[in-house]
PDB file of C-alpha atoms in Angstrom:
ATOM      1  CA  MET S 175     -41.651 -37.035  48.890  1.00  0.00           C
ATOM      2  CA  VAL S 176     -39.242 -37.852  51.725  1.00  0.00           C
ATOM      3  CA  ARG S 177     -39.762 -41.316  53.180  1.00  0.00           C
ATOM      4  CA  PRO S 178     -40.885 -41.150  56.825  1.00  0.00           C
ATOM      5  CA  TYR S 179     -38.428 -41.900  59.614  1.00  0.00           C
ATOM      6  CA  LYS S 180     -38.718 -45.352  61.146  1.00  0.00           C
ATOM      7  CA  THR S 181     -37.576 -46.342  64.618  1.00  0.00           C
ATOM      8  CA  ILE S 182     -35.485 -49.497  64.931  1.00  0.00           C
ATOM      9  CA  GLN S 183     -38.484 -51.244  66.479  1.00  0.00           C
ATOM     10  CA  GLU S 184     -40.556 -50.285  63.419  1.00  0.00           C
ATOM     11  CA  GLN S 185     -37.776 -51.463  61.095  1.00  0.00           C
ATOM     12  CA  LEU S 186     -37.693 -54.866  62.800  1.00  0.00           C
ATOM     13  CA  ALA S 187     -41.487 -55.117  62.651  1.00  0.00           C
ATOM     14  CA  ILE S 188     -41.401 -54.468  58.885  1.00  0.00           C
ATOM     15  CA  LEU S 189     -38.788 -57.193  58.421  1.00  0.00           C
ATOM     16  CA  HIS S 190     -40.855 -59.635  60.482  1.00  0.00           C
ATOM     17  CA  LYS S 191     -43.933 -58.929  58.310  1.00  0.00           C
ATOM     18  CA  ARG S 192     -41.804 -59.741  55.260  1.00  0.00           C
ATOM     19  CA  ASN S 193     -41.213 -63.266  56.601  1.00  0.00           C
ATOM     20  CA  LEU S 194     -37.778 -62.612  58.124  1.00  0.00           C
ATOM     21  CA  ILE S 195     -37.089 -64.452  61.370  1.00  0.00           C
ATOM     22  CA  LEU S 196     -35.533 -62.285  64.081  1.00  0.00           C
ATOM     23  CA  THR S 197     -32.873 -64.468  65.682  1.00  0.00           C
ATOM     24  CA  ASP S 198     -32.509 -62.416  68.854  1.00  0.00           C
ATOM     25  CA  TYR S 199     -34.573 -59.265  69.180  1.00  0.00           C
ATOM     26  CA  GLN S 200     -32.173 -57.298  71.381  1.00  0.00           C
ATOM     27  CA  SER S 201     -29.129 -58.400  69.405  1.00  0.00           C
ATOM     28  CA  ASN S 202     -30.810 -57.577  66.080  1.00  0.00           C
ATOM     29  CA  LYS S 203     -31.890 -54.218  67.454  1.00  0.00           C
ATOM     30  CA  LEU S 204     -28.340 -53.386  68.546  1.00  0.00           C
ATOM     31  CA  TYR S 205     -27.028 -54.480  65.143  1.00  0.00           C
ATOM     32  CA  LEU S 206     -29.315 -52.055  63.298  1.00  0.00           C
ATOM     33  CA  LEU S 207     -28.435 -49.317  65.764  1.00  0.00           C
ATOM     34  CA  SER S 208     -24.742 -49.641  64.925  1.00  0.00           C
ATOM     35  CA  ASN S 209     -25.153 -50.550  61.229  1.00  0.00           C
ATOM     36  CA  ASN S 210     -27.272 -48.481  58.866  1.00  0.00           C
ATOM     37  CA  TYR S 211     -30.561 -50.203  58.024  1.00  0.00           C
ATOM     38  CA  TYR S 212     -30.602 -49.027  54.438  1.00  0.00           C
ATOM     39  CA  SER S 213     -27.025 -50.120  53.787  1.00  0.00           C
ATOM     40  CA  ILE S 214     -27.513 -53.579  55.273  1.00  0.00           C
ATOM     41  CA  ILE S 215     -31.130 -54.484  54.616  1.00  0.00           C
ATOM     42  CA  ASN S 216     -31.641 -52.716  51.291  1.00  0.00           C
ATOM     43  CA  GLY S 217     -28.196 -53.779  50.121  1.00  0.00           C
ATOM     44  CA  TYR S 218     -28.190 -57.463  51.060  1.00  0.00           C
ATOM     45  CA  SER S 219     -31.796 -58.613  51.672  1.00  0.00           C
ATOM     46  CA  ARG S 220     -32.556 -59.086  47.977  1.00  0.00           C
ATOM     47  CA  TYR S 221     -30.360 -62.162  47.807  1.00  0.00           C
ATOM     48  CA  PHE S 222     -32.786 -63.917  50.165  1.00  0.00           C
ATOM     49  CA  TRP S 223     -36.039 -62.852  48.479  1.00  0.00           C
ATOM     50  CA  VAL S 224     -38.472 -65.305  46.956  1.00  0.00           C
ATOM     51  CA  SER S 225     -40.174 -62.184  45.533  1.00  0.00           C
ATOM     52  CA  THR S 226     -39.736 -58.449  46.141  1.00  0.00           C
ATOM     53  CA  ASN S 227     -39.605 -57.788  49.895  1.00  0.00           C
ATOM     54  CA  LYS S 228     -40.684 -61.362  50.660  1.00  0.00           C
ATOM     55  CA  TYR S 229     -38.081 -63.692  52.169  1.00  0.00           C
ATOM     56  CA  PHE S 230     -37.633 -67.404  51.580  1.00  0.00           C
ATOM     57  CA  ASN S 231     -39.167 -69.432  54.388  1.00  0.00           C
ATOM     58  CA  GLY S 232     -36.615 -69.879  57.160  1.00  0.00           C
ATOM     59  CA  THR S 233     -34.516 -66.799  56.322  1.00  0.00           C
ATOM     60  CA  ASN S 234     -33.300 -65.131  59.491  1.00  0.00           C
ATOM     61  CA  PHE S 235     -31.638 -61.867  60.414  1.00  0.00           C
ATOM     62  CA  ASP S 236     -28.232 -63.508  60.814  1.00  0.00           C
ATOM     63  CA  ASP S 237     -28.288 -64.649  57.189  1.00  0.00           C
ATOM     64  CA  ILE S 238     -28.342 -61.047  56.009  1.00  0.00           C
ATOM     65  CA  SER S 239     -25.673 -59.911  58.460  1.00  0.00           C
ATOM     66  CA  MET S 240     -23.517 -62.891  57.420  1.00  0.00           C
ATOM     67  CA  LEU S 241     -23.701 -61.939  53.731  1.00  0.00           C
ATOM     68  CA  TYR S 242     -22.841 -58.355  54.622  1.00  0.00           C
ATOM     69  CA  PHE S 243     -19.859 -59.659  56.624  1.00  0.00           C
ATOM     70  CA  VAL S 244     -18.609 -61.758  53.679  1.00  0.00           C
ATOM     71  CA  ASP S 245     -18.960 -58.829  51.279  1.00  0.00           C
ATOM     72  CA  ARG S 246     -17.079 -56.587  53.692  1.00  0.00           C
ATOM     73  CA  GLU S 247     -14.297 -59.125  54.171  1.00  0.00           C
ATOM     74  CA  LEU S 248     -13.902 -59.390  50.405  1.00  0.00           C
ATOM     75  CA  LYS S 249     -13.608 -55.607  50.198  1.00  0.00           C
ATOM     76  CA  PHE S 250     -10.885 -55.629  52.858  1.00  0.00           C
ATOM     77  CA  ILE S 251      -8.719 -58.135  50.992  1.00  0.00           C
ATOM     78  CA  PHE S 252      -9.306 -56.458  47.630  1.00  0.00           C
ATOM     79  CA  MET S 253      -8.390 -53.101  49.132  1.00  0.00           C
ATOM     80  CA  LYS S 254      -5.231 -54.496  50.689  1.00  0.00           C
ATOM     81  CA  SER S 255      -4.177 -56.078  47.387  1.00  0.00           C
ATOM     82  CA  ILE S 256      -4.998 -52.977  45.369  1.00  0.00           C
ATOM     83  CA  LEU S 257      -2.879 -50.880  47.729  1.00  0.00           C
ATOM     84  CA  GLU S 258       0.006 -53.287  47.106  1.00  0.00           C
ATOM     85  CA  ALA S 259      -0.528 -52.962  43.346  1.00  0.00           C
ATOM     86  CA  GLU S 260      -0.680 -49.192  43.723  1.00  0.00           C
ATOM     87  CA  LYS S 261       2.657 -49.213  45.539  1.00  0.00           C
ATOM     88  CA  HIS S 262       4.264 -51.124  42.667  1.00  0.00           C
ATOM     89  CA  LEU S 263       2.699 -48.780  40.112  1.00  0.00           C
ATOM     90  CA  LYS S 264       3.967 -45.710  41.948  1.00  0.00           C
ATOM     91  CA  SER S 265       7.493 -47.060  42.192  1.00  0.00           C
ATOM     92  CA  ILE S 266       7.702 -48.171  38.555  1.00  0.00           C
ATOM     93  CA  THR S 267       6.089 -44.961  37.286  1.00  0.00           C
ATOM     94  CA  ALA S 268       8.465 -42.835  39.366  1.00  0.00           C
ATOM     95  CA  TYR S 269      11.483 -44.731  38.049  1.00  0.00           C
ATOM     96  CA  THR S 270      10.312 -44.625  34.427  1.00  0.00           C
ATOM     97  CA  LEU S 271       9.281 -40.972  34.427  1.00  0.00           C
ATOM     98  CA  SER S 272      12.258 -39.719  36.435  1.00  0.00           C
ATOM     99  CA  SER S 273      14.673 -41.379  34.006  1.00  0.00           C
ATOM    100  CA  GLN S 274      13.212 -39.125  31.287  1.00  0.00           C
ATOM    101  CA  LEU S 275      13.459 -35.960  33.379  1.00  0.00           C
ATOM    102  CA  THR S 276      17.188 -35.880  34.079  1.00  0.00           C
ATOM    103  CA  SER S 277      17.680 -32.606  32.181  1.00  0.00           C
ATOM    104  CA  ALA S 278      14.443 -30.982  33.421  1.00  0.00           C
ATOM    105  CA  PRO S 279      13.441 -32.751  36.661  1.00  0.00           C
ATOM    106  CA  PHE S 280      10.558 -30.418  37.498  1.00  0.00           C
ATOM    107  CA  SER S 281       8.907 -30.233  34.077  1.00  0.00           C
ATOM    108  CA  TYR S 282       6.139 -32.608  35.207  1.00  0.00           C
ATOM    109  CA  LEU S 283       4.674 -29.573  37.043  1.00  0.00           C
ATOM    110  CA  ASP S 284       3.883 -27.836  33.746  1.00  0.00           C
ATOM    111  CA  LYS S 285       0.755 -28.508  31.673  1.00  0.00           C
ATOM    112  CA  GLN S 286       2.882 -28.451  28.539  1.00  0.00           C
ATOM    113  CA  PHE S 287       4.614 -31.622  29.677  1.00  0.00           C
ATOM    114  CA  TYR S 288       1.479 -33.718  29.144  1.00  0.00           C
ATOM    115  CA  THR S 289       0.041 -34.959  25.875  1.00  0.00           C
ATOM    116  CA  TYR S 290      -3.611 -33.940  25.647  1.00  0.00           C
ATOM    117  CA  ASN S 291      -6.046 -32.059  23.449  1.00  0.00           C
ATOM    118  CA  PRO S 292      -6.850 -28.717  25.120  1.00  0.00           C
ATOM    119  CA  THR S 293     -10.011 -28.393  23.011  1.00  0.00           C
ATOM    120  CA  ILE S 294     -11.462 -31.488  24.684  1.00  0.00           C
ATOM    121  CA  TYR S 295     -12.878 -30.352  28.012  1.00  0.00           C
ATOM    122  CA  SER S 296     -12.360 -33.635  29.914  1.00  0.00           C
ATOM    123  CA  GLU S 297      -8.684 -33.821  28.919  1.00  0.00           C
ATOM    124  CA  ARG S 298      -8.028 -30.165  29.698  1.00  0.00           C
ATOM    125  CA  ARG S 299      -9.791 -30.550  33.045  1.00  0.00           C
ATOM    126  CA  ASP S 300      -7.726 -33.630  33.957  1.00  0.00           C
ATOM    127  CA  VAL S 301      -4.376 -31.990  33.191  1.00  0.00           C
ATOM    128  CA  GLU S 302      -5.320 -28.728  34.909  1.00  0.00           C
ATOM    129  CA  TYR S 303      -6.402 -30.731  37.935  1.00  0.00           C
ATOM    130  CA  LEU S 304      -3.065 -32.571  37.996  1.00  0.00           C
ATOM    131  CA  THR S 305      -0.880 -29.467  37.856  1.00  0.00           C
ATOM    132  CA  SER S 306      -3.088 -27.730  40.419  1.00  0.00           C
ATOM    133  CA  ARG S 307      -2.865 -30.773  42.668  1.00  0.00           C
ATOM    134  CA  PHE S 308       0.946 -30.759  42.495  1.00  0.00           C
ATOM    135  CA  SER S 309       0.959 -27.095  43.474  1.00  0.00           C
ATOM    136  CA  LYS S 310      -1.341 -27.713  46.446  1.00  0.00           C
ATOM    137  CA  ILE S 311       0.696 -30.661  47.719  1.00  0.00           C
ATOM    138  CA  ILE S 312       3.954 -28.684  47.558  1.00  0.00           C
ATOM    139  CA  LYS S 313       2.368 -25.654  49.190  1.00  0.00           C
ATOM    140  CA  LYS S 314       0.896 -27.737  52.008  1.00  0.00           C
ATOM    141  CA  TYR S 315       4.112 -29.528  52.944  1.00  0.00           C
ATOM    142  CA  LYS S 316       6.271 -26.455  52.438  1.00  0.00           C
ATOM    143  CA  LYS S 317       4.356 -24.765  55.267  1.00  0.00           C
ATOM    144  CA  GLN S 318       4.749 -27.617  57.730  1.00  0.00           C
ATOM    145  CA  LYS S 319       7.166 -26.960  60.571  1.00  0.00           C
ATOM    146  CA  VAL S 320       8.025 -30.645  60.829  1.00  0.00           C
ATOM    147  CA  ASN S 321      10.652 -31.681  58.318  1.00  0.00           C
ATOM    148  CA  ASN S 322       9.349 -33.760  55.414  1.00  0.00           C
ATOM    149  CA  PRO S 323      10.743 -34.903  52.029  1.00  0.00           C
ATOM    150  CA  ILE S 324       9.016 -32.108  50.103  1.00  0.00           C
ATOM    151  CA  SER S 325      10.173 -29.233  52.319  1.00  0.00           C
ATOM    152  CA  ASN S 326      13.635 -30.787  52.490  1.00  0.00           C
ATOM    153  CA  HIS S 327      13.984 -30.924  48.698  1.00  0.00           C
ATOM    154  CA  LEU S 328      12.646 -27.394  48.294  1.00  0.00           C
ATOM    155  CA  LYS S 329      15.117 -26.076  50.853  1.00  0.00           C
ATOM    156  CA  ASN S 330      18.187 -28.066  49.861  1.00  0.00           C
ATOM    157  CA  HIS S 331      17.707 -29.021  46.216  1.00  0.00           C
ATOM    158  CA  GLY S 332      15.652 -26.232  44.675  1.00  0.00           C
ATOM    159  CA  GLY S 333      12.563 -28.253  43.831  1.00  0.00           C
ATOM    160  CA  VAL S 334      10.593 -31.459  44.267  1.00  0.00           C
ATOM    161  CA  PRO S 335      11.455 -34.315  41.874  1.00  0.00           C
ATOM    162  CA  PHE S 336       8.666 -36.599  40.711  1.00  0.00           C
ATOM    163  CA  TRP S 337       9.985 -39.598  42.628  1.00  0.00           C
ATOM    164  CA  VAL S 338       9.357 -37.659  45.847  1.00  0.00           C
ATOM    165  CA  ILE S 339       5.908 -36.258  45.125  1.00  0.00           C
ATOM    166  CA  VAL S 340       4.588 -39.541  43.721  1.00  0.00           C
ATOM    167  CA  GLU S 341       4.182 -40.853  47.270  1.00  0.00           C
ATOM    168  CA  TYR S 342       1.614 -38.122  47.948  1.00  0.00           C
ATOM    169  CA  LEU S 343      -0.596 -38.958  44.969  1.00  0.00           C
ATOM    170  CA  THR S 344      -3.789 -40.997  44.930  1.00  0.00           C
ATOM    171  CA  PHE S 345      -4.334 -43.948  42.613  1.00  0.00           C
ATOM    172  CA  GLY S 346      -6.607 -41.792  40.473  1.00  0.00           C
ATOM    173  CA  GLU S 347      -3.945 -39.096  40.106  1.00  0.00           C
ATOM    174  CA  LEU S 348      -1.300 -41.658  39.231  1.00  0.00           C
ATOM    175  CA  LYS S 349      -3.650 -43.070  36.591  1.00  0.00           C
ATOM    176  CA  LEU S 350      -4.014 -39.625  35.015  1.00  0.00           C
ATOM    177  CA  ILE S 351      -0.253 -39.108  34.882  1.00  0.00           C
ATOM    178  CA  ILE S 352       0.224 -42.395  33.044  1.00  0.00           C
ATOM    179  CA  LYS S 353      -2.716 -41.683  30.747  1.00  0.00           C
ATOM    180  CA  TYR S 354      -1.412 -38.269  29.659  1.00  0.00           C
ATOM    181  CA  THR S 355       2.254 -39.219  29.427  1.00  0.00           C
ATOM    182  CA  PRO S 356       2.335 -41.741  26.553  1.00  0.00           C
ATOM    183  CA  SER S 357       6.139 -41.614  26.407  1.00  0.00           C
ATOM    184  CA  ILE S 358       6.351 -43.646  29.637  1.00  0.00           C
ATOM    185  CA  GLN S 359       3.474 -46.066  29.095  1.00  0.00           C
ATOM    186  CA  ASN S 360       5.422 -48.698  27.207  1.00  0.00           C
ATOM    187  CA  GLY S 361       8.284 -48.580  29.714  1.00  0.00           C
ATOM    188  CA  ILE S 362       5.884 -49.067  32.626  1.00  0.00           C
ATOM    189  CA  ALA S 363       4.117 -51.961  30.899  1.00  0.00           C
ATOM    190  CA  LYS S 364       7.428 -53.698  30.162  1.00  0.00           C
ATOM    191  CA  ARG S 365       8.552 -53.401  33.773  1.00  0.00           C
ATOM    192  CA  PHE S 366       5.545 -55.434  34.895  1.00  0.00           C
ATOM    193  CA  TYR S 367       6.738 -58.427  32.874  1.00  0.00           C
ATOM    194  CA  SER S 368       8.426 -59.949  35.912  1.00  0.00           C
ATOM    195  CA  PHE S 369       5.085 -60.064  37.766  1.00  0.00           C
ATOM    196  CA  ILE S 370       3.261 -61.466  34.734  1.00  0.00           C
ATOM    197  CA  ALA S 371       5.851 -64.005  33.605  1.00  0.00           C
ATOM    198  CA  SER S 372       5.940 -65.712  37.004  1.00  0.00           C
ATOM    199  CA  LYS S 373       2.221 -66.543  36.746  1.00  0.00           C
ATOM    200  CA  LEU S 374       1.361 -66.629  33.045  1.00  0.00           C
ATOM    201  CA  PRO S 375       2.917 -67.905  29.830  1.00  0.00           C
ATOM    202  CA  ILE S 376       3.678 -64.690  27.932  1.00  0.00           C
ATOM    203  CA  THR S 377       2.519 -65.252  24.367  1.00  0.00           C
ATOM    204  CA  SER S 378       2.010 -61.577  23.548  1.00  0.00           C
ATOM    205  CA  HIS S 379       3.291 -58.234  24.796  1.00  0.00           C
ATOM    206  CA  PHE S 380       1.716 -56.462  27.758  1.00  0.00           C
ATOM    207  CA  THR S 381       1.127 -53.079  26.166  1.00  0.00           C
ATOM    208  CA  PRO S 382      -0.080 -49.649  27.315  1.00  0.00           C
ATOM    209  CA  VAL S 383      -3.560 -50.620  26.102  1.00  0.00           C
ATOM    210  CA  GLU S 384      -3.787 -53.454  28.642  1.00  0.00           C
ATOM    211  CA  LEU S 385      -1.987 -51.433  31.307  1.00  0.00           C
ATOM    212  CA  ILE S 386      -4.448 -48.530  31.196  1.00  0.00           C
ATOM    213  CA  SER S 387      -7.545 -50.695  30.755  1.00  0.00           C
ATOM    214  CA  PHE S 388      -6.629 -52.880  33.741  1.00  0.00           C
ATOM    215  CA  MET S 389      -5.804 -49.828  35.860  1.00  0.00           C
ATOM    216  CA  GLU S 390      -9.157 -48.191  35.062  1.00  0.00           C
ATOM    217  CA  ASN S 391     -11.167 -51.123  36.418  1.00  0.00           C
ATOM    218  CA  ILE S 392      -8.875 -51.725  39.380  1.00  0.00           C
ATOM    219  CA  PHE S 393      -9.391 -48.060  40.243  1.00  0.00           C
ATOM    220  CA  GLU S 394     -13.189 -48.455  40.121  1.00  0.00           C
ATOM    221  CA  VAL S 395     -13.154 -51.452  42.449  1.00  0.00           C
ATOM    222  CA  ARG S 396     -10.753 -49.598  44.721  1.00  0.00           C
ATOM    223  CA  ASN S 397     -13.316 -46.829  45.091  1.00  0.00           C
ATOM    224  CA  ILE S 398     -16.097 -49.297  45.880  1.00  0.00           C
ATOM    225  CA  CYS S 399     -13.957 -50.820  48.622  1.00  0.00           C
ATOM    226  CA  ALA S 400     -12.748 -47.481  49.988  1.00  0.00           C
ATOM    227  CA  HIS S 401     -16.293 -46.114  50.270  1.00  0.00           C
ATOM    228  CA  ASP S 402     -17.641 -49.376  51.718  1.00  0.00           C
ATOM    229  CA  SER S 403     -20.240 -49.701  48.961  1.00  0.00           C
ATOM    230  CA  ARG S 404     -21.670 -53.101  48.052  1.00  0.00           C
ATOM    231  CA  LEU S 405     -19.229 -55.210  46.048  1.00  0.00           C
ATOM    232  CA  LEU S 406     -21.798 -57.838  45.121  1.00  0.00           C
ATOM    233  CA  ASP S 407     -23.274 -57.210  41.648  1.00  0.00           C
ATOM    234  CA  TYR S 408     -20.825 -54.402  40.937  1.00  0.00           C
ATOM    235  CA  LYS S 409     -19.947 -53.879  37.281  1.00  0.00           C
ATOM    236  CA  CYS S 410     -17.215 -51.553  36.054  1.00  0.00           C
ATOM    237  CA  LYS S 411     -18.133 -48.980  33.424  1.00  0.00           C
ATOM    238  CA  ASN S 412     -16.114 -50.729  30.732  1.00  0.00           C
ATOM    239  CA  ASN S 413     -14.885 -54.230  29.963  1.00  0.00           C
ATOM    240  CA  THR S 414     -11.187 -54.753  30.450  1.00  0.00           C
ATOM    241  CA  VAL S 415      -9.464 -55.400  27.148  1.00  0.00           C
ATOM    242  CA  TYR S 416      -8.717 -58.986  26.208  1.00  0.00           C
ATOM    243  CA  TYR S 417      -5.147 -60.060  26.999  1.00  0.00           C
ATOM    244  CA  ALA S 418      -4.517 -63.553  25.653  1.00  0.00           C
ATOM    245  CA  PRO S 419      -1.891 -64.776  28.186  1.00  0.00           C
ATOM    246  CA  LEU S 420      -4.240 -63.917  31.048  1.00  0.00           C
ATOM    247  CA  HIS S 421      -7.721 -64.607  29.723  1.00  0.00           C
ATOM    248  CA  ASP S 422      -6.889 -67.780  27.808  1.00  0.00           C
ATOM    249  CA  LYS S 423      -5.511 -69.334  30.984  1.00  0.00           C
ATOM    250  CA  TYR S 424      -8.899 -68.865  32.680  1.00  0.00           C
ATOM    251  CA  SER S 425     -11.029 -69.666  29.606  1.00  0.00           C
ATOM    252  CA  VAL S 426     -12.323 -66.100  29.340  1.00  0.00           C
ATOM    253  CA  LEU S 427     -13.253 -65.552  25.711  1.00  0.00           C
ATOM    254  CA  LYS S 428     -12.390 -62.431  23.789  1.00  0.00           C
ATOM    255  CA  THR S 429     -16.116 -61.783  23.364  1.00  0.00           C
ATOM    256  CA  SER S 430     -16.999 -62.450  27.023  1.00  0.00           C
ATOM    257  CA  PRO S 431     -18.002 -59.556  29.283  1.00  0.00           C
ATOM    258  CA  LYS S 432     -15.085 -58.446  31.446  1.00  0.00           C
ATOM    259  CA  SER S 433     -16.517 -55.756  33.686  1.00  0.00           C
ATOM    260  CA  GLU S 434     -17.145 -57.887  36.783  1.00  0.00           C
ATOM    261  CA  VAL S 435     -15.111 -58.004  39.971  1.00  0.00           C
ATOM    262  CA  TYR S 436     -13.772 -61.419  38.905  1.00  0.00           C
ATOM    263  CA  ASN S 437     -11.911 -59.785  36.028  1.00  0.00           C
ATOM    264  CA  VAL S 438     -10.311 -57.260  38.367  1.00  0.00           C
ATOM    265  CA  TYR S 439      -9.258 -60.187  40.556  1.00  0.00           C
ATOM    266  CA  LEU S 440      -7.624 -61.787  37.478  1.00  0.00           C
ATOM    267  CA  THR S 441      -5.883 -58.621  36.286  1.00  0.00           C
ATOM    268  CA  LEU S 442      -4.419 -57.907  39.717  1.00  0.00           C
ATOM    269  CA  GLN S 443      -1.942 -60.745  39.221  1.00  0.00           C
ATOM    270  CA  CYS S 444      -0.232 -58.580  36.601  1.00  0.00           C
ATOM    271  CA  PHE S 445       0.586 -56.017  39.319  1.00  0.00           C
ATOM    272  CA  LEU S 446       1.306 -58.199  42.356  1.00  0.00           C
ATOM    273  CA  SER S 447       4.152 -60.438  43.439  1.00  0.00           C
ATOM    274  CA  ASP S 448       3.520 -64.187  43.585  1.00  0.00           C
ATOM    275  CA  THR S 449       3.067 -64.087  47.356  1.00  0.00           C
ATOM    276  CA  GLN S 450       0.778 -61.058  47.287  1.00  0.00           C
ATOM    277  CA  TYR S 451      -1.451 -62.630  44.660  1.00  0.00           C
ATOM    278  CA  ALA S 452      -1.495 -65.954  46.501  1.00  0.00           C
ATOM    279  CA  ILE S 453      -2.720 -64.147  49.633  1.00  0.00           C
ATOM    280  CA  LEU S 454      -5.501 -62.464  47.650  1.00  0.00           C
ATOM    281  CA  HIS S 455      -6.498 -65.739  45.979  1.00  0.00           C
ATOM    282  CA  ASN S 456      -6.387 -67.873  49.124  1.00  0.00           C
ATOM    283  CA  THR S 457      -8.244 -65.336  51.252  1.00  0.00           C
ATOM    284  CA  ILE S 458     -11.085 -65.049  48.728  1.00  0.00           C
ATOM    285  CA  LEU S 459     -11.239 -68.851  48.561  1.00  0.00           C
ATOM    286  CA  LYS S 460     -11.307 -69.063  52.353  1.00  0.00           C
ATOM    287  CA  LYS S 461     -14.155 -66.533  52.630  1.00  0.00           C
ATOM    288  CA  PHE S 462     -16.299 -68.381  50.111  1.00  0.00           C
ATOM    289  CA  ASN S 463     -15.641 -71.734  51.775  1.00  0.00           C
ATOM    290  CA  TYR S 464     -16.582 -70.154  55.103  1.00  0.00           C
ATOM    291  CA  PHE S 465     -19.835 -68.924  53.552  1.00  0.00           C
ATOM    292  CA  GLU S 466     -20.445 -72.337  51.971  1.00  0.00           C
ATOM    293  CA  ASN S 467     -20.094 -73.967  55.379  1.00  0.00           C
ATOM    294  CA  TYR S 468     -22.590 -71.485  56.840  1.00  0.00           C
ATOM    295  CA  LEU S 469     -25.123 -72.030  54.069  1.00  0.00           C
ATOM    296  CA  SER S 470     -24.825 -75.820  54.312  1.00  0.00           C
ATOM    297  CA  LYS S 471     -26.560 -75.582  57.682  1.00  0.00           C
ATOM    298  CA  ARG S 472     -29.483 -73.594  56.290  1.00  0.00           C
ATOM    299  CA  SER S 473     -32.565 -75.044  54.591  1.00  0.00           C
ATOM    300  CA  TYR S 474     -33.510 -72.614  51.828  1.00  0.00           C
ATOM    301  CA  PRO S 475     -32.365 -72.424  48.190  1.00  0.00           C
ATOM    302  CA  ILE S 476     -29.558 -69.876  48.537  1.00  0.00           C
ATOM    303  CA  THR S 477     -26.177 -71.126  47.360  1.00  0.00           C
ATOM    304  CA  THR S 478     -22.620 -69.874  47.340  1.00  0.00           C
ATOM    305  CA  ASN S 479     -22.779 -70.065  43.547  1.00  0.00           C
ATOM    306  CA  LYS S 480     -25.532 -67.458  43.533  1.00  0.00           C
ATOM    307  CA  ILE S 481     -23.212 -65.041  45.331  1.00  0.00           C
ATOM    308  CA  LEU S 482     -20.177 -66.003  43.250  1.00  0.00           C
ATOM    309  CA  LEU S 483     -22.092 -65.196  40.081  1.00  0.00           C
ATOM    310  CA  THR S 484     -22.891 -61.686  41.321  1.00  0.00           C
ATOM    311  CA  LEU S 485     -19.136 -61.063  41.231  1.00  0.00           C
ATOM    312  CA  GLY S 486     -18.601 -62.797  37.887  1.00  0.00           C
ATOM    313  CA  PHE S 487     -16.767 -65.805  39.354  1.00  0.00           C
ATOM    314  CA  PRO S 488     -17.316 -69.130  37.542  1.00  0.00           C
ATOM    315  CA  LYS S 489     -19.787 -71.642  38.917  1.00  0.00           C
ATOM    316  CA  ASP S 490     -18.256 -73.833  41.639  1.00  0.00           C
ATOM    317  CA  TRP S 491     -15.096 -71.722  41.662  1.00  0.00           C
ATOM    318  CA  HIS S 492     -14.765 -72.275  45.416  1.00  0.00           C
ATOM    319  CA  ILE S 493     -14.940 -76.046  44.905  1.00  0.00           C
ATOM    320  CA  ASN S 494     -12.814 -76.471  41.788  1.00  0.00           C
ATOM    321  CA  THR S 495     -10.071 -73.953  42.558  1.00  0.00           C
ATOM    322  CA  PRO S 496      -7.059 -75.083  44.612  1.00  0.00           C
ATOM    323  CA  LYS S 497      -5.108 -72.882  46.980  1.00  0.00           C
ATOM    324  CA  ILE S 498      -1.933 -71.238  45.725  1.00  0.00           C
ATOM    325  CA  LYS S 499       1.230 -72.005  47.636  1.00  0.00           C
ATOM    326  CA  GLN S 500       2.413 -68.903  49.491  1.00  0.00           C
TER     327      GLN S 500
END
């Protein structure tokens, strides 16, 4: 049965009955008008509950909107960093794949180029999607009257090389190309050594296994950020694989769960420059210290650690972790 529609006044009355203090009625009303009730209240209220739908004494409307703000700010910085990582992945993949296509530069357009089992539906679907996607991209930009790299290469060079079309692909499509082209996986992994070596002592090779596993979970968090879903409490479908140089540095055991956002934060340093990773690290630290300062003025048992743990960050991470020099 469809839940009945509630006016904003009714929504605020429900919250008040649940022991939530309305800080400023008109301001709170305007906030719910411009921000979806079910995204904000259903998504972030639970962190202030003493029991289901019952708030800790003293909890006010601004507490919920503040937590939503912090979560959103974290999504912004993660998204920015993931886009930087994606740029590096595109460039390295284009270089590695193109170097193998010198005698047949357009063979990536053919299903036969990829290594997959056509009897497995998911693999066949992925590869068919890829080749269809290439065709659609080329067709779209070929029709455009304004000059663009794709139409220019079609007109003047007889086809579109991979290093041109890669810029039009999504992270998910790039991930599929790497997954179904095992001949380039090791080359891509090796070319990320410069990013890794500047931050971690390399005691073992960064292999295609780590590359693909890390990419899978980065991709999931990217989608959460892009769709503005709640980052708090998010768990990826699978644990990232254990990579000793990375996980040993942060005391993450081989047997520990590695599906939380914290593990994506750790793995991103393998794909970012020192400065890019420092910005990610320092901004996250700044947001949690900002939240800590806010909570220090409140009088109920909600702590920054409670929120950190929803993301898989260690207890007191915001206290014990220094800034990274940019």
